[in-house]
XYZ file of C-alpha atoms in Angstrom:
642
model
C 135.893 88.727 63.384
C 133.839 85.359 62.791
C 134.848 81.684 63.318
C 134.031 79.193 60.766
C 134.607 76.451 63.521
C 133.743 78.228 66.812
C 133.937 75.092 68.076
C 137.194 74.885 68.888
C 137.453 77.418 70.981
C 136.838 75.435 73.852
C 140.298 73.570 73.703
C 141.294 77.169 74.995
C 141.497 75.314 78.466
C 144.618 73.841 76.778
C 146.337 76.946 77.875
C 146.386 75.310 81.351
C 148.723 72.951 80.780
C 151.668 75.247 80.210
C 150.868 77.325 83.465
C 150.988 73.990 85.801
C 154.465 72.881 84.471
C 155.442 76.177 85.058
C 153.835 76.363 88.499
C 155.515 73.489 88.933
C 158.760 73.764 88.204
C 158.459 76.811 90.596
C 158.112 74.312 93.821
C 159.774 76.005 97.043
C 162.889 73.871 98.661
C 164.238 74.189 101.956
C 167.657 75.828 101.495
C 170.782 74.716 103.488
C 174.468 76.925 103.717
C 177.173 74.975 103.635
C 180.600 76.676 104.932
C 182.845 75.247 102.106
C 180.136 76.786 99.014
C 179.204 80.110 100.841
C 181.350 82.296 98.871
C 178.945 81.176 95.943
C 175.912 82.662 97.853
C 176.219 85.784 95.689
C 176.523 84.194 92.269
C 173.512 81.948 93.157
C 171.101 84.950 93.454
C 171.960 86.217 89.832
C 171.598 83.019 88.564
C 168.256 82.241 90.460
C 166.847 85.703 88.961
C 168.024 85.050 84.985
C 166.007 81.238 85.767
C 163.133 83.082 86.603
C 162.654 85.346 83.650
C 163.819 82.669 81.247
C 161.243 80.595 82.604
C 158.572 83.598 82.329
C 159.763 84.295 78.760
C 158.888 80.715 77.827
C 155.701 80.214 79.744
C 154.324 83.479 77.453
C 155.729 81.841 74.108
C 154.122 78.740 74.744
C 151.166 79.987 75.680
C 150.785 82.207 72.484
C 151.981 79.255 70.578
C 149.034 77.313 71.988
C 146.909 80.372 71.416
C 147.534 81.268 68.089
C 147.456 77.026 66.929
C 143.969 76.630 68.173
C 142.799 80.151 66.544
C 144.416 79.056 63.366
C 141.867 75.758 63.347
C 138.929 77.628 64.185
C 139.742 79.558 61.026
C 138.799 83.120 62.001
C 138.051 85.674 59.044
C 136.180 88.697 58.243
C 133.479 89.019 56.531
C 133.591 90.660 52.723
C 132.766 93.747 52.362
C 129.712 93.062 49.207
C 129.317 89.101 51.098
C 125.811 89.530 50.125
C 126.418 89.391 46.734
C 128.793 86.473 47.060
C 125.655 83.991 46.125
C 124.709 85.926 42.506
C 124.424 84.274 39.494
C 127.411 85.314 36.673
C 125.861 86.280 33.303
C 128.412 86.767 30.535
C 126.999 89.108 27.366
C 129.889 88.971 24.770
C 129.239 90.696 21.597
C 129.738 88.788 18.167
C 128.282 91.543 16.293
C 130.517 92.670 12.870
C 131.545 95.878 14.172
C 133.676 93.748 16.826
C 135.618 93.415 13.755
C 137.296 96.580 14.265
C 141.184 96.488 15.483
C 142.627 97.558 19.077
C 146.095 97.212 20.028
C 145.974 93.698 20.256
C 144.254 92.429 17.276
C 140.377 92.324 16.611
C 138.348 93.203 19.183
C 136.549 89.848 19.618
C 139.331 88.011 19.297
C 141.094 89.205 22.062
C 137.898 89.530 24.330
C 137.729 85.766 23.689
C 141.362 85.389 24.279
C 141.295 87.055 27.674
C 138.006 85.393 29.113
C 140.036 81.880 28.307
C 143.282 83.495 30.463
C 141.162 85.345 33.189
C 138.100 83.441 33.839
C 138.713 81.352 37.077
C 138.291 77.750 35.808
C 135.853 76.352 39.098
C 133.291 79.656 38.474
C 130.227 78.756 36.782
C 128.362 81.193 34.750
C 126.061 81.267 31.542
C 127.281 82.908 28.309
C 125.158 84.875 26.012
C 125.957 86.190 22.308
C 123.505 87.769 19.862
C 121.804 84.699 18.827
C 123.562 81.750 21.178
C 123.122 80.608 24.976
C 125.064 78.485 27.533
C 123.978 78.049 30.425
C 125.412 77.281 33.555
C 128.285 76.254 32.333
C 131.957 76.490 33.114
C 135.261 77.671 30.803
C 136.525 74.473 30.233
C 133.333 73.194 28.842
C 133.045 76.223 26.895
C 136.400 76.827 25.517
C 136.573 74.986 22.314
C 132.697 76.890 21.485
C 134.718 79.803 22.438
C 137.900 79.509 19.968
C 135.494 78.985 16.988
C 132.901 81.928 17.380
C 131.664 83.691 14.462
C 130.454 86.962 14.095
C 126.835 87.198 14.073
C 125.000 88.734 11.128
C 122.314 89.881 13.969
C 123.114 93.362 15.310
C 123.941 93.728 18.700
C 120.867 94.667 21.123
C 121.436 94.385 24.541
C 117.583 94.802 25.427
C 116.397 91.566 23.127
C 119.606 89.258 25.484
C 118.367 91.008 28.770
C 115.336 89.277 27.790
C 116.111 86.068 27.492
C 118.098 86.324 30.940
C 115.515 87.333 32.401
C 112.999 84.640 30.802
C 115.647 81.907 32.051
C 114.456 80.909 35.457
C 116.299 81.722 38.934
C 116.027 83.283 41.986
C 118.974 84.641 42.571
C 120.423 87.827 41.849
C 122.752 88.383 39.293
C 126.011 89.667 38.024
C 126.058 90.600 34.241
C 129.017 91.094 32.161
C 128.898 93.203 29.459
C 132.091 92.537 26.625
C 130.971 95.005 23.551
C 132.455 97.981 22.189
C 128.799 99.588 22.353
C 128.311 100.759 19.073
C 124.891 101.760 18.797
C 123.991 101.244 22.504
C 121.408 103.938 23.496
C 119.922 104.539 27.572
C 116.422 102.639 25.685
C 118.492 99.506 26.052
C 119.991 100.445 29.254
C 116.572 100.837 30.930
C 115.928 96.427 30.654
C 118.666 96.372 33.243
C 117.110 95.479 36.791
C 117.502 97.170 39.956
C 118.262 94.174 41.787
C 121.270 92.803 39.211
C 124.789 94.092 38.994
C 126.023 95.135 36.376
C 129.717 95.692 34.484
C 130.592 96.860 31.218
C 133.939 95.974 29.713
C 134.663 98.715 26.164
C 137.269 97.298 24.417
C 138.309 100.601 22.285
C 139.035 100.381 18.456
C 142.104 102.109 17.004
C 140.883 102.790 13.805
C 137.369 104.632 13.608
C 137.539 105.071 9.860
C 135.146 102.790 7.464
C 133.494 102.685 4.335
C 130.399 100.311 3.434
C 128.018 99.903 0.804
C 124.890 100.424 1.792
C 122.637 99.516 -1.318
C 122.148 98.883 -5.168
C 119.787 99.952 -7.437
C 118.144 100.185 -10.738
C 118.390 103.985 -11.736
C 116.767 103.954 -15.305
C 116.128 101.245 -17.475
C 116.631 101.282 -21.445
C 116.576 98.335 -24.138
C 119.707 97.140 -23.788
C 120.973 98.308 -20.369
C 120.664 98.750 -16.399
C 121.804 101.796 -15.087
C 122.677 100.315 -11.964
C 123.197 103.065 -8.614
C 125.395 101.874 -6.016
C 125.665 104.139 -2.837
C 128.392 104.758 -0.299
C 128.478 105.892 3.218
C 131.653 106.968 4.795
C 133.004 107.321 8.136
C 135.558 109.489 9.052
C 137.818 111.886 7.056
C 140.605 109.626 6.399
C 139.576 107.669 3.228
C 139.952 109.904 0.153
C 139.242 106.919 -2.418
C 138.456 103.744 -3.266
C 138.233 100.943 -5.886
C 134.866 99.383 -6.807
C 134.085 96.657 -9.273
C 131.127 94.698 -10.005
C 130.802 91.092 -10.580
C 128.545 88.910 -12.472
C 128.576 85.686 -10.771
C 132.862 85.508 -10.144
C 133.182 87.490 -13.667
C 134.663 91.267 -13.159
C 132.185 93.718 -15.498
C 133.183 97.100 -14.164
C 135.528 98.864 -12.332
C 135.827 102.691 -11.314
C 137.807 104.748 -8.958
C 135.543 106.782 -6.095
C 136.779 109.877 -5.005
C 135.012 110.390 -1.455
C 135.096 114.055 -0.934
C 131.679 113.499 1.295
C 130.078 111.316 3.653
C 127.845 109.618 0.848
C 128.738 108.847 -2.592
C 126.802 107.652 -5.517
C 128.182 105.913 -8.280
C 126.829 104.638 -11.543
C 127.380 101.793 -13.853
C 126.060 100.236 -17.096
C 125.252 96.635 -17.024
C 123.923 94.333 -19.771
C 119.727 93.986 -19.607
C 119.891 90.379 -18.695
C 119.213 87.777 -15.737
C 122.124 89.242 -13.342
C 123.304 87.627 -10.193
C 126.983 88.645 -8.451
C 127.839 91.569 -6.120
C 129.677 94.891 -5.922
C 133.000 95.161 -4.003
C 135.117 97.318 -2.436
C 138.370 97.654 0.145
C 139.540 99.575 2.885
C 141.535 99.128 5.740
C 138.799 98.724 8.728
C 135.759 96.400 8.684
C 135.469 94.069 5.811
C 131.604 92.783 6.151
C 130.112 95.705 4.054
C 132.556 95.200 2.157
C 130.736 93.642 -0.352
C 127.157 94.234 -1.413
C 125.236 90.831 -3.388
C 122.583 91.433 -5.322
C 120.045 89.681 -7.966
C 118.083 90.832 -11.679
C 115.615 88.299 -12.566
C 114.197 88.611 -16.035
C 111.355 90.969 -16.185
C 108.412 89.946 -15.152
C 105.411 92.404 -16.096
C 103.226 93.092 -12.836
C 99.251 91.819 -13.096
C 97.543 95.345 -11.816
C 93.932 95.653 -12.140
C 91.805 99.347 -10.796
C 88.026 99.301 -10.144
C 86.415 102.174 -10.863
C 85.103 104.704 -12.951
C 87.039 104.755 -16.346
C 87.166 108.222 -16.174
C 88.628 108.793 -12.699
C 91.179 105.846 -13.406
C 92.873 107.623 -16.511
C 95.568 109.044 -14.781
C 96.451 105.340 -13.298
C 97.241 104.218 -17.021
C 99.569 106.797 -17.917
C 101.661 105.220 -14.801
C 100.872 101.591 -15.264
C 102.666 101.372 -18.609
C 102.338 98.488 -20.459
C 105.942 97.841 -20.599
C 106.212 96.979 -16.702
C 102.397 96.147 -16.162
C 99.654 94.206 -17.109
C 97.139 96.516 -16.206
C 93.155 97.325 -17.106
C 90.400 98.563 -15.352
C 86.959 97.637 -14.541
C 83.454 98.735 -13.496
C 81.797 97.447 -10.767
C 78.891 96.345 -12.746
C 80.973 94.710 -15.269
C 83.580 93.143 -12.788
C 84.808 89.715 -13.104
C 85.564 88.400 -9.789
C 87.256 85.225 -11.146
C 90.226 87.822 -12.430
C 90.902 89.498 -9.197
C 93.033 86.339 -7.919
C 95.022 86.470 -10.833
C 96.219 89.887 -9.586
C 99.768 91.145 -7.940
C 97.708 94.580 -7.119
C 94.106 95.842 -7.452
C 93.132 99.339 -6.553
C 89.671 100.583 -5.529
C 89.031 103.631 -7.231
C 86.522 105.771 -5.251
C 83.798 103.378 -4.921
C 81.091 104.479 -3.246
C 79.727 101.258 -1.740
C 82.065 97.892 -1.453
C 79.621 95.135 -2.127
C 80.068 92.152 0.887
C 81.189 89.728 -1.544
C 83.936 91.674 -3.108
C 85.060 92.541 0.375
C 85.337 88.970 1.360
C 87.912 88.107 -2.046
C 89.640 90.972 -1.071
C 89.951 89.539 2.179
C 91.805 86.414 0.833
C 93.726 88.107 -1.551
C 95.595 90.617 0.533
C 95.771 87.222 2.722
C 97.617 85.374 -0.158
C 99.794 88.046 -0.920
C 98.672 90.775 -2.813
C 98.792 94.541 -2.690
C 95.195 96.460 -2.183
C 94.779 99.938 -2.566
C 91.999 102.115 -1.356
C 90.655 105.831 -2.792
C 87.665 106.332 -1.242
C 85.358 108.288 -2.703
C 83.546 111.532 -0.772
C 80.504 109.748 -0.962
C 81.621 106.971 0.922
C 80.335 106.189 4.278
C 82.953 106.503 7.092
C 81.322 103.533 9.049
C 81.125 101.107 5.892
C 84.720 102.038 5.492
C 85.533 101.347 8.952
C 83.696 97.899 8.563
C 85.559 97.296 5.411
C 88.914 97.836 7.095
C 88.309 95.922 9.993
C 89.044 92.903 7.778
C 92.535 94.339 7.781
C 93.455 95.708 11.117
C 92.545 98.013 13.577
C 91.495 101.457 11.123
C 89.315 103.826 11.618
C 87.549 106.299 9.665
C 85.886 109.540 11.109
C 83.504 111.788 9.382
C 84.460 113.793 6.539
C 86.249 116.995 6.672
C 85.314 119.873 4.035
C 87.945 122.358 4.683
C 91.384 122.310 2.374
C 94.321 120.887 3.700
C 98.015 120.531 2.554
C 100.043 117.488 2.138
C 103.315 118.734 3.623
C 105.434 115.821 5.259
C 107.084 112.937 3.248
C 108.291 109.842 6.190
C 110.876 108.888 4.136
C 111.600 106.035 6.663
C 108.657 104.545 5.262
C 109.396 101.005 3.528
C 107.224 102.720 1.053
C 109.910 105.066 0.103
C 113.148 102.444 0.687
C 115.321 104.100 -2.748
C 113.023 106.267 -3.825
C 114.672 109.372 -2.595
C 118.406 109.927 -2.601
C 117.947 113.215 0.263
C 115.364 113.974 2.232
C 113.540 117.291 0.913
C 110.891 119.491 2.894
C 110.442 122.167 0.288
C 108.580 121.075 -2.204
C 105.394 121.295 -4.158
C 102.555 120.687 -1.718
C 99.822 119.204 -3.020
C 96.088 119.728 -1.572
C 92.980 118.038 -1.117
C 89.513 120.329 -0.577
C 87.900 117.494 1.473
C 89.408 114.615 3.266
C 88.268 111.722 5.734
C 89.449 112.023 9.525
C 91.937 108.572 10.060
C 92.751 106.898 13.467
C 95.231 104.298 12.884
C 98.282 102.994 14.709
C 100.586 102.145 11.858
C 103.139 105.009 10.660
C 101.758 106.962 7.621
C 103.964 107.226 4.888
C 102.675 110.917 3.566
C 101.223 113.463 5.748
C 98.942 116.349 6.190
C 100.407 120.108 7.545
C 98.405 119.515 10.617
C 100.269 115.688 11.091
C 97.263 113.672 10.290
C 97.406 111.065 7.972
C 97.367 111.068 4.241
C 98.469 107.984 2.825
C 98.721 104.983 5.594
C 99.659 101.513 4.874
C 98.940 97.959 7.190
C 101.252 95.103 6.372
C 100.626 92.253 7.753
C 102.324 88.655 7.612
C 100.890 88.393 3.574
C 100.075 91.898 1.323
C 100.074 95.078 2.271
C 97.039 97.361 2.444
C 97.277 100.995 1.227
C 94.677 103.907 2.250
C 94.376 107.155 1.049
C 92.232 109.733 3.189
C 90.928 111.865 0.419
C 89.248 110.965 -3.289
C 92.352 111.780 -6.078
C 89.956 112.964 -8.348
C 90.893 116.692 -10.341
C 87.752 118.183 -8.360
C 88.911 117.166 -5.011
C 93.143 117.006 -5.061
C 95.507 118.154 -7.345
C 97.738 115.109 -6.100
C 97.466 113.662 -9.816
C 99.523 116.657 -10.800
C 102.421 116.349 -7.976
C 105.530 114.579 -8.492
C 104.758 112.228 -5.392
C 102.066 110.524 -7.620
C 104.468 108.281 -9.815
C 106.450 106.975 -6.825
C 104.100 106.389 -4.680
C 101.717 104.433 -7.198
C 104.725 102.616 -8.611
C 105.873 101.596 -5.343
C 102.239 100.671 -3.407
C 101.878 98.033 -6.814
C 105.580 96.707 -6.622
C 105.765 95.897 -2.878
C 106.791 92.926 -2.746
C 107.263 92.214 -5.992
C 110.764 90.685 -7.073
C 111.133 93.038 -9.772
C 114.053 95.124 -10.137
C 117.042 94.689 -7.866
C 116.801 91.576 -5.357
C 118.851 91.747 -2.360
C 117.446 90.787 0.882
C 118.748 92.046 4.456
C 119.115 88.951 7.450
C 117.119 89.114 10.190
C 114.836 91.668 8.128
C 111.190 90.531 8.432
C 109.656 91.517 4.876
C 108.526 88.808 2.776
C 109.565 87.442 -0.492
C 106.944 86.360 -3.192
C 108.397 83.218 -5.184
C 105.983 82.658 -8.492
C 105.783 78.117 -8.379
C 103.148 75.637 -8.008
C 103.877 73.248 -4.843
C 102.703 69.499 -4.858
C 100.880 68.586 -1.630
C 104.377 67.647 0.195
C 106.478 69.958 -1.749
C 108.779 72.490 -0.207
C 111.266 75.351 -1.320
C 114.970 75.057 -0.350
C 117.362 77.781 -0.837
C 121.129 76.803 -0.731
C 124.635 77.660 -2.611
C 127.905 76.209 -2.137
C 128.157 77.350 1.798
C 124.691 77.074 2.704
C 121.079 75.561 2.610
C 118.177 76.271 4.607
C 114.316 75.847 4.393
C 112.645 78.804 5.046
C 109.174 79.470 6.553
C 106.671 79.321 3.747
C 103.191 79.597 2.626
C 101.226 78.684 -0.166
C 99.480 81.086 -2.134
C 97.669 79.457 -5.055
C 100.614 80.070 -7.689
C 102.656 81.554 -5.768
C 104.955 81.482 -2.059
C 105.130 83.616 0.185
C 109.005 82.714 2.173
C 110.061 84.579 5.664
C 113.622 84.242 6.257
C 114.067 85.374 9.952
C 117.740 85.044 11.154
C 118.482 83.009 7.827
C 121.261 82.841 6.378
C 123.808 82.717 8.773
C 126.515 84.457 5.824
C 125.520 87.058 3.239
C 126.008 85.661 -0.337
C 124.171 84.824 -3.520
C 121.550 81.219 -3.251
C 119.497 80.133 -5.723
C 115.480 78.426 -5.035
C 114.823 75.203 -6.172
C 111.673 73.084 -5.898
C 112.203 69.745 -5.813
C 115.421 70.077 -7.164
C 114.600 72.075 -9.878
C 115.913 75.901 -10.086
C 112.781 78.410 -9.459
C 114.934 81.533 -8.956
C 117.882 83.377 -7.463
C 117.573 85.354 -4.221
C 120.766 87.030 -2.709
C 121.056 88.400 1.342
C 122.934 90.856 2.946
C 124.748 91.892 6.093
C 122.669 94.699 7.867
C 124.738 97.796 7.707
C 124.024 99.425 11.000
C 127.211 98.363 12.960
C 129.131 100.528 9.888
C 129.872 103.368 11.320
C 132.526 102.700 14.475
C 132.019 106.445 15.581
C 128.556 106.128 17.121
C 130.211 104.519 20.500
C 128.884 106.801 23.068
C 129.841 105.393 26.597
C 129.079 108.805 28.374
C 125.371 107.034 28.915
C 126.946 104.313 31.029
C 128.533 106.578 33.701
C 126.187 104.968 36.478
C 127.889 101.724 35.433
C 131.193 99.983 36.780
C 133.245 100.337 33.098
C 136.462 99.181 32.071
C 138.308 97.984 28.727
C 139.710 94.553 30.400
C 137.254 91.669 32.049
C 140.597 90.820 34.183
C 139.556 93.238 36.347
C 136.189 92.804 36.572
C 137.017 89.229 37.559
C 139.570 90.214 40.215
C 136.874 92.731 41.754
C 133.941 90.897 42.626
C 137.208 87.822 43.653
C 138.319 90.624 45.820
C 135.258 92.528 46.871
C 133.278 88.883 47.922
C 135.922 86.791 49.334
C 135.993 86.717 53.314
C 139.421 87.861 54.400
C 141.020 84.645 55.788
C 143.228 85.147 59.127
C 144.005 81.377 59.590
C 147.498 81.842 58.044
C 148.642 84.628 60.016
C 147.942 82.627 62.926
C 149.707 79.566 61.524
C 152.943 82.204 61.134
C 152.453 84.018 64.394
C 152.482 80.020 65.766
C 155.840 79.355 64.150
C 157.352 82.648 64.987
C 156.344 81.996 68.804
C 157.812 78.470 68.266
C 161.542 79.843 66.974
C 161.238 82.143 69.936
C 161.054 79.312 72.301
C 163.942 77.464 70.813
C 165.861 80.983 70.635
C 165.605 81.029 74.434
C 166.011 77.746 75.686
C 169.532 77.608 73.710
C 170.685 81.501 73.862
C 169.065 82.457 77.396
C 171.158 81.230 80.119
């Protein structure tokens, strides 16, 4: 037991006083018989012994009345049992993500995790609240409250690694207590592992009733004709309970098409007909669970043919005309010796067709025009030098080539995670047929590759950067080397590498996705682009690229919808954003990986722990109560004990 005014102990010695007025009142008298009161002699002794005891009775109240009074102002207590926590710092991570959307038994999830921190969170305790994009520091839940009541969800998906970080980036030296409020869909033990040693802390898993969802997950442009878009929309489904569903399209607020899909899988594709025109609305659909991917937005500009220009051999480009039509591309080739260098900045793509030397001044406009935007890819030829490539890619990042290898290898692996191949494929295939290359360059490069050899080296890599993107092939495409110009890979790939980037075909953007968007407008000196509708306007980052701008969006917009780009007030082009899709599916909670971690589905109880688990018991009031029982006991015998 511990004193938090030892002090007082010493008036202890109070305890005196009662034993000298008892001590006193105990004085010794001479005693004198008198004839006429002897026959009282007996009743005298039984009173003189009921005196005593009454008087020993009270001397003990008193002095445990006096006893337990001073202990009760030294306030005596004992010590917590986790008091060496009691000085942490309280973190509070609350999930805004939109699969906090979902419905428990009292209402959406975040809704009521907001509603119980403003019932439960003690009103003096200070702590700092984080959610995926906002922070408050050091603050209190009366400051906080009204910021609390009008959260929105966040279009940023819920990462508890990136908040960690900016805890741990906020200065203290303290320890601290985090609070986790999510329903941890999507959590994995990667995230976990940014949790220190030396902090505490608590998850609270609010559970969702209903598990079921459907989303749309993208649009695109299936086949094009004269008159008509055959637009694809897909469908991802989550759980076995939906059977169907309504979707419509709609060209700006104007309803175009409507269908019924019957879900018997977990992905569905559906097809409609739209008019070949400038196209900017979204498709739509219902259900009963979350309602942000509910609704997909999209954009068609007018098509714009892309500027595509190969140098090389005319004979070993052939096979790059046949894909290049001239009803999506502006496309020619050129020489070397007959190359016009003034044309090359003109260019949305230019491909290097198995040159055998890169002349130093045609790698330094290359330089700037993969810089400005544009798309270069590289076949090198098997007379190439592996050093003069490796110089010549330097420019671009860290690549390397090694020395040639002459023995025949196939290309077996597609990464269809590759941005590369983003709707290209509708399944992912491993049987198919493999094309070969006799000879083929050794590559040592850090970035993903998007096709692959049997023995996992690299076939086709790709290094994007903050402007173009730079393709590389490992092996010359030429009909003595590969058969690759025969495989079915060669259209998509080629159509892809020249289109990256590129705004043609379907336009819909995903927030907080980092790829850039290529605006064709001239900017005055001062000028800037502004994107807005009737919600929302931002500015995003931007760069000038001679004739055209190169935007980065970041975390913008805050909502998903359709905006339109104007310079200077004047309408360049439309643009539309969308809600990432990875907090769809409610069914990836899996809470088994947080077993070494205090969980519960209320922060009440969190609250009441560390209340109960680092508050010092305090004894002060039993000793106030023992004081006042000791008190009645006195009274009791000074009126009762005769």
């Amino acid at each position: 037991m511990h004193f938090k005014h030892p002090e007082i102990l010493y008036f202890l010695f109070l305890l005196l006083i009662p034993i000298l007025v008892h001590l006193f009142q105990f004085r010794k008298f001479k005693k004198e018989y008198f004839t006429n009161v002897r026959f009282l002699k007996s009743i005298s002794i039984q009173t003189r012994k009921s005196s005593q005891l009454k008087k020993w009775l009270l001397l003990a109240c008193r002095l445990l009345l006096f006893f337990c009074l001073i202990l009760a102002f030294t306030q005596p207590f004992f010590d917590a049992k986790d008091s060496q926590n009691r000085s942490n710092e309280t973190y509070i991570i609350l999930d805004n993500s939109f699969s906090m959307q979902a419905k428990g038994k009292k209402g959406e999830l975040l809704k009521r995790a907001i509603q119980e921190l403003l019932e439960t969170t003690p009103e003096n305790k200070k702590f700092s609240l984080l959610t995926n994009t906002e922070s408050y520091w050091n603050t209190d839940i009366k400051s906080i409250r009204s910021t609390l009541q009008n959260l929105k969800y966040s279009a940023i998906p819920f990462e508890l690694n990136a908040i960690l970080v900016r805890i741990n980036a906020h200065p203290t030296n303290a320890k601290k207590d985090i609070i986790v409020i999510s329903d941890a869909v999507g959590m994995n033990e990667k995230q976990l592992k940014s949790i220190s040693k030396n902090d505490l802390c608590y998850f609270v898993i609010p559970e969702s009733e209903q598990k079921n969802n459907l989303s749309i997950d993208s649009v695109f442009i299936a086949e094009t004709t004269n008159d008509f878009y055959d637009i694809e929309v897909n469908l991802s489904r989550f759980g076995n309970e939906i059977k169907s569903v309504p979707v419509a399209i709609y060209n700006q607020k104007k309803l175009i098409a409507k269908t019924v899909a019957n879900l018997n899988s977990s992905k569905k594709s559906l097809h409609f007909n739209i008019a070949k025109q400038a196209f900017q609305g979204y498709v739509s659909i219902s259900d009963n669970s979350l309602t942000y991917d509910n609704n997909y937005y999209f954009s068609i500009a007018n098509t714009k043919k892309t500027k595509l220009i190969s140098i090389g051999k005319n004979a070993k480009s052939n096979f790059l005309q046949r894909i290049y039509t001239p009803d999506e591309f502006n496309y020619s080739n050129s020489e070397l010796s007959t190359l016009d260098y003034n044309t090359l900045e003109k260019q949305d793509a230019i491909v290097l067709n198995e040159l055998e030397e890169i002349p130093q001044a045609l790698q330094i406009t290359l330089k700037d025009f993969v810089q400005k935007g544009g798309n270069l890819i590289l076949i090198p030829s098997v007379k190439s030098s592996a050093t003069a490539l490796t110089s010549f890619m330097s420019a671009f990042g860290n690549f390397q080539f090694k020395s040639i290898e002459t023995n025949s290898k196939l290309i077996t692996k597609i990464n269809f995670d590759h941005p590369l191949f983003s709707g290209v494929f509708e399944n992912k295939i491993s049987n198919f047929q493999y094309p070969m290359t006799k000879s083929s360059f050794g590559i040592s490069n850090k970035q993903s590759a998007a096709l692959l050899y049997e023995d996992q080296s690299p076939f086709l890599s790709a290094i994007q950067n903050t402007s173009g993107t730079v393709y590389v092939f490992s092996a010359a495409l030429n009909t003595e080397n590969s058969n690759f110009q025969q495989s079915p890979l060669i259209v998509p790939v080629f159509y892809k590498m020249a289109l990256f980037n590129q705004n043609n075909g379907v336009n819909a953007l995903t927030i907080g996705n980092s790829n850039a968007f290529i605006v064709e407008t001239s900017l005055s000196k001062d000028g800037i682009l502004e994107i807005k509708n009737e919600h929302e306007q931002f500015i995003p980052t931007q760069q000038m690229r001679n004739t055209k701008v190169k935007l980065t969006f970041n975390d913008l917009p805050q909502q998903a919808g359709n905006f339109e780009i104007y310079n200077q007030k004047q309408w360049v082009e439309n643009i539309s954003f969308n809600y990432n899709r990875s907090e769809s599916n409610l069914q990836q909670t899996n809470t088994q990986i947080l077993s070494n971690y205090p969980t519960t589905d209320s922060a009440e109880s969190i609250f009441h722990r560390l209340q109960s688990d680092r508050m010092d018991k305090q004894l002060w009031k039993w000793f106030v109560i023992f004081a006042l029982l000791f008190l009645i006991c006195e009274m009791a015998i000074i009126k009762f004990l005769k």
